[in-house]
């Protein structure tokens, strides 16, 4: 029969192990189904689908742009962009992440719009990483939702060559009141010590 301390320890460890994986709100984030679920500007912005696995983070496809010049990334709904409207909860916060690679060096640029606001503008985000070195991950946290639908866009330019985007994900961030994994681990260790002391 388990002691009280051991029972509590097992319950704490069970809660830690059972923490569910956060669901990705992005449809077709890896572009394996082409541009299904996405809004993009293929005509004037040179936004395309790349079918070569060596230019993807996972799978066999990625989104790419060879748009030239700063105007490609400055205005939401214009230039070289890939965007999507998400089902969100007003007042909640979200984490946006994706992988970026480039087939050449400077000059290049990456910008991100969330809910109508520019949240990032990065020069030369991943120069000459593909196909040799692989892609670089970017993540932006604590992005607020003000309603049931939130739109975001990722823009890119690579003046002499191509910039690639893959494995786009948006997940809801846990509420601040929920215990974090580190807190649960410390609780489990404390309870284990209590259990061992009582067993002696």
Short mmCIF file of C-alpha atoms in Angstrom, two decimals:
data_model
loop_
_atom_site.label_atom_id
_atom_site.label_comp_id
_atom_site.label_asym_id
_atom_site.label_seq_id
_atom_site.Cartn_x
_atom_site.Cartn_y
_atom_site.Cartn_z
CA UNK A 1 0.00 0.00 0.00
CA UNK A 2 1.28 3.47 -0.91
CA UNK A 3 2.00 6.02 1.78
CA UNK A 4 0.20 9.36 1.59
CA UNK A 5 3.37 11.12 0.44
CA UNK A 6 3.98 8.61 -2.33
CA UNK A 7 0.36 8.84 -3.53
CA UNK A 8 0.62 12.65 -3.75
CA UNK A 9 3.95 12.32 -5.57
CA UNK A 10 2.48 9.95 -8.14
CA UNK A 11 -0.48 12.28 -8.69
CA UNK A 12 1.86 15.24 -9.22
CA UNK A 13 4.01 13.29 -11.66
CA UNK A 14 0.88 12.13 -13.48
CA UNK A 15 -0.33 15.70 -13.87
CA UNK A 16 3.08 16.69 -15.25
CA UNK A 17 3.19 13.81 -17.73
CA UNK A 18 -0.42 14.35 -18.83
CA UNK A 19 0.07 18.00 -19.81
CA UNK A 20 -1.37 18.01 -23.36
CA UNK A 21 0.60 19.23 -26.37
CA UNK A 22 -0.61 22.63 -27.48
CA UNK A 23 -2.65 22.54 -30.69
CA UNK A 24 -1.35 24.40 -33.73
CA UNK A 25 -3.99 26.89 -34.90
CA UNK A 26 -2.36 27.32 -38.32
CA UNK A 27 -3.88 25.37 -41.21
CA UNK A 28 -1.28 23.66 -43.43
CA UNK A 29 1.66 25.28 -41.61
CA UNK A 30 4.19 23.18 -43.53
CA UNK A 31 2.74 24.05 -46.97
CA UNK A 32 2.50 20.36 -47.81
CA UNK A 33 -0.99 21.03 -49.26
CA UNK A 34 0.20 23.96 -51.33
CA UNK A 35 -1.32 27.26 -50.24
CA UNK A 36 -4.51 25.71 -48.85
CA UNK A 37 -5.60 27.88 -45.92
CA UNK A 38 -3.21 30.71 -46.82
CA UNK A 39 -3.56 34.16 -48.35
CA UNK A 40 -0.63 35.29 -50.49
CA UNK A 41 0.33 37.59 -53.35
CA UNK A 42 1.83 35.47 -56.13
CA UNK A 43 1.76 38.05 -58.93
CA UNK A 44 3.52 41.20 -57.85
CA UNK A 45 5.41 39.85 -54.85
CA UNK A 46 7.07 36.70 -56.19
CA UNK A 47 5.56 34.52 -53.45
CA UNK A 48 5.68 30.89 -54.52
CA UNK A 49 5.55 27.29 -53.36
CA UNK A 50 8.87 25.45 -53.45
CA UNK A 51 8.58 21.68 -54.08
CA UNK A 52 12.17 20.73 -53.14
CA UNK A 53 12.70 19.03 -49.76
CA UNK A 54 16.24 20.45 -49.48
CA UNK A 55 14.66 23.90 -49.07
CA UNK A 56 12.15 22.76 -46.43
CA UNK A 57 12.51 22.36 -42.67
CA UNK A 58 10.35 19.22 -42.66
CA UNK A 59 8.37 17.51 -45.39
CA UNK A 60 8.94 18.25 -49.04
CA UNK A 61 7.62 21.79 -49.51
CA UNK A 62 8.08 25.33 -48.23
CA UNK A 63 6.89 28.83 -49.11
CA UNK A 64 9.43 31.04 -50.84
CA UNK A 65 9.90 34.60 -52.02
CA UNK A 66 12.45 36.26 -54.25
CA UNK A 67 10.93 39.70 -53.96
CA UNK A 68 13.48 42.52 -54.28
CA UNK A 69 13.57 45.69 -52.20
CA UNK A 70 12.37 47.04 -48.87
CA UNK A 71 8.85 47.61 -50.23
CA UNK A 72 8.34 43.84 -50.19
CA UNK A 73 8.06 43.79 -46.40
CA UNK A 74 6.75 47.17 -45.23
CA UNK A 75 2.97 47.09 -45.67
CA UNK A 76 0.39 44.54 -44.58
CA UNK A 77 -1.47 43.09 -47.55
CA UNK A 78 1.18 44.24 -50.03
CA UNK A 79 4.54 42.92 -51.20
CA UNK A 80 5.75 39.38 -50.58
CA UNK A 81 3.60 37.84 -47.84
CA UNK A 82 1.95 34.68 -46.56
CA UNK A 83 -1.01 35.29 -44.22
CA UNK A 84 -3.75 33.44 -42.40
CA UNK A 85 -6.76 34.18 -40.21
CA UNK A 86 -6.85 32.18 -36.97
CA UNK A 87 -9.66 31.26 -34.60
CA UNK A 88 -8.62 32.94 -31.35
CA UNK A 89 -10.05 33.85 -27.95
CA UNK A 90 -10.24 37.53 -27.01
CA UNK A 91 -7.88 38.30 -24.13
CA UNK A 92 -5.71 35.24 -24.73
CA UNK A 93 -2.06 35.38 -25.76
CA UNK A 94 -0.32 33.32 -28.42
CA UNK A 95 3.11 32.14 -29.56
CA UNK A 96 3.94 32.42 -33.26
CA UNK A 97 6.92 30.45 -34.59
CA UNK A 98 8.31 29.44 -37.98
CA UNK A 99 11.53 28.42 -39.72
CA UNK A 100 13.46 30.57 -42.22
CA UNK A 101 16.21 29.72 -44.66
CA UNK A 102 17.96 31.55 -47.49
CA UNK A 103 19.83 30.35 -50.55
CA UNK A 104 22.23 33.30 -50.63
CA UNK A 105 23.66 36.19 -48.62
CA UNK A 106 22.67 39.84 -48.13
CA UNK A 107 20.53 41.69 -48.71
CA UNK A 108 17.41 40.12 -47.26
CA UNK A 109 14.67 41.04 -44.82
CA UNK A 110 11.87 39.44 -42.82
CA UNK A 111 8.86 41.18 -41.26
CA UNK A 112 5.88 39.94 -39.27
CA UNK A 113 2.46 41.52 -38.81
CA UNK A 114 0.07 40.40 -36.06
CA UNK A 115 -3.47 41.71 -35.77
CA UNK A 116 -2.62 44.70 -37.96
CA UNK A 117 0.59 45.69 -36.14
CA UNK A 118 4.20 45.25 -37.26
CA UNK A 119 5.86 43.14 -34.53
CA UNK A 120 9.22 42.36 -36.18
CA UNK A 121 11.50 43.64 -38.96
CA UNK A 122 14.73 41.65 -39.23
CA UNK A 123 17.58 42.21 -41.70
CA UNK A 124 19.42 39.18 -43.12
CA UNK A 125 17.53 36.66 -40.94
CA UNK A 126 19.20 33.48 -42.23
CA UNK A 127 21.73 34.28 -44.95
CA UNK A 128 23.13 31.32 -46.92
CA UNK A 129 21.68 28.63 -44.62
CA UNK A 130 20.09 26.47 -47.31
CA UNK A 131 20.56 23.81 -48.33
CA UNK A 132 23.75 23.19 -46.35
CA UNK A 133 23.20 24.51 -42.81
CA UNK A 134 19.44 24.16 -42.43
CA UNK A 135 16.82 26.66 -41.35
CA UNK A 136 16.68 29.10 -38.42
CA UNK A 137 13.69 29.20 -36.05
CA UNK A 138 12.02 32.47 -35.08
CA UNK A 139 9.42 32.75 -32.31
CA UNK A 140 7.32 35.64 -30.97
CA UNK A 141 5.47 35.24 -27.69
CA UNK A 142 2.72 37.05 -25.75
CA UNK A 143 0.87 38.07 -28.90
CA UNK A 144 -2.62 39.23 -27.84
CA UNK A 145 -5.95 38.42 -29.47
CA UNK A 146 -8.63 41.08 -29.30
CA UNK A 147 -11.43 39.00 -30.79
CA UNK A 148 -12.49 35.58 -32.16
CA UNK A 149 -10.43 36.01 -35.33
CA UNK A 150 -6.81 37.18 -35.61
CA UNK A 151 -4.93 37.71 -38.86
CA UNK A 152 -1.14 37.49 -39.23
CA UNK A 153 1.30 37.86 -42.12
CA UNK A 154 4.92 36.88 -42.68
CA UNK A 155 6.78 38.95 -45.30
CA UNK A 156 10.17 38.29 -46.86
CA UNK A 157 12.64 39.47 -49.48
CA UNK A 158 15.94 38.08 -50.75
CA UNK A 159 17.34 40.51 -53.28
CA UNK A 160 19.85 38.27 -55.11
CA UNK A 161 18.17 34.90 -54.49
CA UNK A 162 15.39 33.22 -52.42
CA UNK A 163 14.04 33.23 -48.87
CA UNK A 164 12.09 30.19 -47.61
CA UNK A 165 9.52 29.85 -44.81
CA UNK A 166 8.28 26.56 -43.35
CA UNK A 167 6.50 24.93 -40.39
CA UNK A 168 4.51 27.95 -39.27
CA UNK A 169 2.78 27.42 -35.92
CA UNK A 170 0.59 29.47 -33.58
CA UNK A 171 -0.30 28.03 -30.17
CA UNK A 172 -2.21 29.45 -27.22
CA UNK A 173 0.04 30.34 -24.30
CA UNK A 174 -0.95 28.84 -20.93
CA UNK A 175 -2.66 31.14 -18.46
CA UNK A 176 -0.31 32.65 -15.89
CA UNK A 177 -2.20 30.92 -13.10
CA UNK A 178 -1.35 27.46 -14.42
CA UNK A 179 1.78 25.81 -12.96
CA UNK A 180 4.70 25.65 -15.36
CA UNK A 181 6.62 22.46 -16.02
CA UNK A 182 9.54 23.68 -13.91
CA UNK A 183 7.22 24.34 -10.96
CA UNK A 184 5.69 20.88 -11.27
CA UNK A 185 9.16 19.32 -11.36
CA UNK A 186 10.20 21.13 -8.17
CA UNK A 187 6.96 20.04 -6.49
CA UNK A 188 7.59 16.44 -7.49
CA UNK A 189 11.15 16.55 -6.12
CA UNK A 190 9.96 18.04 -2.84
CA UNK A 191 7.29 15.39 -2.44
CA UNK A 192 9.81 12.66 -3.26
CA UNK A 193 12.06 13.91 -0.47
CA UNK A 194 9.10 13.95 1.93
CA UNK A 195 8.17 10.42 0.93
CA UNK A 196 11.71 9.11 1.44
CA UNK A 197 11.93 10.79 4.84
CA UNK A 198 8.66 9.21 5.95
CA UNK A 199 9.65 5.79 4.61
CA UNK A 200 12.74 5.87 6.84
#
